[in-house]
Amino acid sequence: MILELADIRIQPGAQAQFDEAIKRAIGLTIAKATGYLGHQVQKGVESPERYLLMVRWNTLDNHTIDFRESPAFTEWRGIVGPFFAVPPTVEHFSLLTESI
């Protein structure tokens, strides 16, 4: 499993609209993608314009090729992109250890 971590900064004052947009966009695009295993979206408490999107993918290629090179990625960016203050920082991680 690969964890995609996207650090998203949105324009000030747009939180309520972005909250709805990201939920809708995930349901319409990412959640239907090949290799999608699940996701979480965390909202900043001290920084209300900051969001962390964490998507679990079966493989790195499921995100970087299957999703990012598909029309669904263009649809995703069309829904959430207008809210971005700066382009998101996106990195991928593999699990080292965890507790439940």
Coordinates of C-alpha atoms in Angstrom, one line a residue:
M1 CA 0.0 0.0 0.0
I2 CA 1.1 3.6 -0.8
L3 CA -0.1 6.6 1.1
E4 CA -0.5 9.8 -0.9
L5 CA -0.2 12.9 1.3
A6 CA -1.4 16.2 -0.3
D7 CA -0.8 19.4 1.7
I8 CA -3.5 21.7 0.4
R9 CA -3.7 25.5 1.1
I10 CA -6.9 27.2 0.1
Q11 CA -7.8 30.8 -0.3
P12 CA -8.9 32.5 3.0
G13 CA -12.6 32.5 3.7
A14 CA -13.5 29.6 1.3
Q15 CA -13.5 26.8 3.9
A16 CA -17.2 26.0 3.8
Q17 CA -17.3 25.9 0.0
F18 CA -14.1 23.9 -0.2
D19 CA -15.4 21.4 2.4
E20 CA -18.3 20.6 0.1
A21 CA -16.2 20.7 -3.1
I22 CA -13.5 18.2 -1.8
K23 CA -16.1 15.7 -0.6
R24 CA -17.9 15.9 -3.9
A25 CA -14.7 15.7 -6.0
I26 CA -13.4 12.6 -4.1
G27 CA -16.7 10.8 -4.6
L28 CA -16.8 11.6 -8.3
T29 CA -13.2 10.9 -9.1
I30 CA -10.6 9.5 -6.7
A31 CA -13.0 7.0 -5.0
K32 CA -13.7 5.4 -8.4
A33 CA -10.1 5.2 -9.5
T34 CA -8.2 2.0 -10.1
G35 CA -6.3 1.0 -6.9
Y36 CA -8.1 3.4 -4.6
L37 CA -8.2 1.9 -1.1
G38 CA -9.6 4.7 1.0
H39 CA -9.0 8.3 2.2
Q40 CA -9.0 10.9 4.9
V41 CA -9.3 14.6 4.8
Q42 CA -8.0 16.6 7.8
K43 CA -8.8 20.3 8.4
G44 CA -6.3 22.6 10.1
V45 CA -7.3 23.8 13.5
E46 CA -4.7 26.5 13.9
S47 CA -4.5 27.1 10.2
P48 CA -8.1 26.9 8.9
E49 CA -7.0 27.3 5.2
R50 CA -4.8 24.1 5.4
Y51 CA -6.1 20.6 4.6
L52 CA -4.3 17.3 4.5
L53 CA -5.7 14.8 2.0
M54 CA -4.5 11.3 2.6
V55 CA -5.3 8.7 0.0
R56 CA -4.4 5.0 0.3
W57 CA -3.5 3.4 -3.1
N58 CA -2.7 -0.2 -3.9
T59 CA 0.4 0.9 -5.8
L60 CA 2.3 4.1 -6.7
D61 CA 1.3 3.7 -10.3
N62 CA -2.3 3.6 -9.4
H63 CA -2.0 7.3 -8.3
T64 CA 0.8 8.6 -10.6
I65 CA -0.3 6.9 -13.8
D66 CA -3.8 5.4 -13.5
F67 CA -5.3 8.4 -11.8
R68 CA -3.1 11.4 -12.6
E69 CA -3.1 10.6 -16.4
S70 CA -6.8 10.0 -16.6
P71 CA -9.7 12.4 -17.4
A72 CA -10.8 11.9 -13.7
F73 CA -7.7 13.9 -12.6
T74 CA -8.8 16.8 -14.8
E75 CA -12.3 16.6 -13.4
W76 CA -10.8 16.5 -9.8
R77 CA -8.7 19.6 -10.4
G78 CA -11.6 21.4 -12.1
I79 CA -13.7 21.0 -8.9
V80 CA -11.1 21.7 -6.2
G81 CA -8.4 23.7 -8.1
P82 CA -10.2 27.0 -8.1
F83 CA -9.9 27.1 -4.2
F84 CA -6.1 26.5 -4.1
A85 CA -4.0 29.5 -2.9
V86 CA -0.9 27.6 -4.1
P87 CA -0.4 24.3 -5.8
P88 CA -0.6 21.4 -3.3
T89 CA 2.5 19.6 -2.2
V90 CA 2.1 15.9 -2.9
E91 CA 4.3 13.1 -1.6
H92 CA 4.0 9.3 -1.3
F93 CA 4.9 7.2 1.7
S94 CA 5.1 3.5 2.5
L95 CA 4.2 2.1 5.9
L96 CA 7.1 1.5 8.3
T97 CA 5.1 0.8 11.5
E98 CA 1.7 1.4 13.0
S99 CA -0.5 0.8 16.1
I100 CA -4.3 0.3 16.2

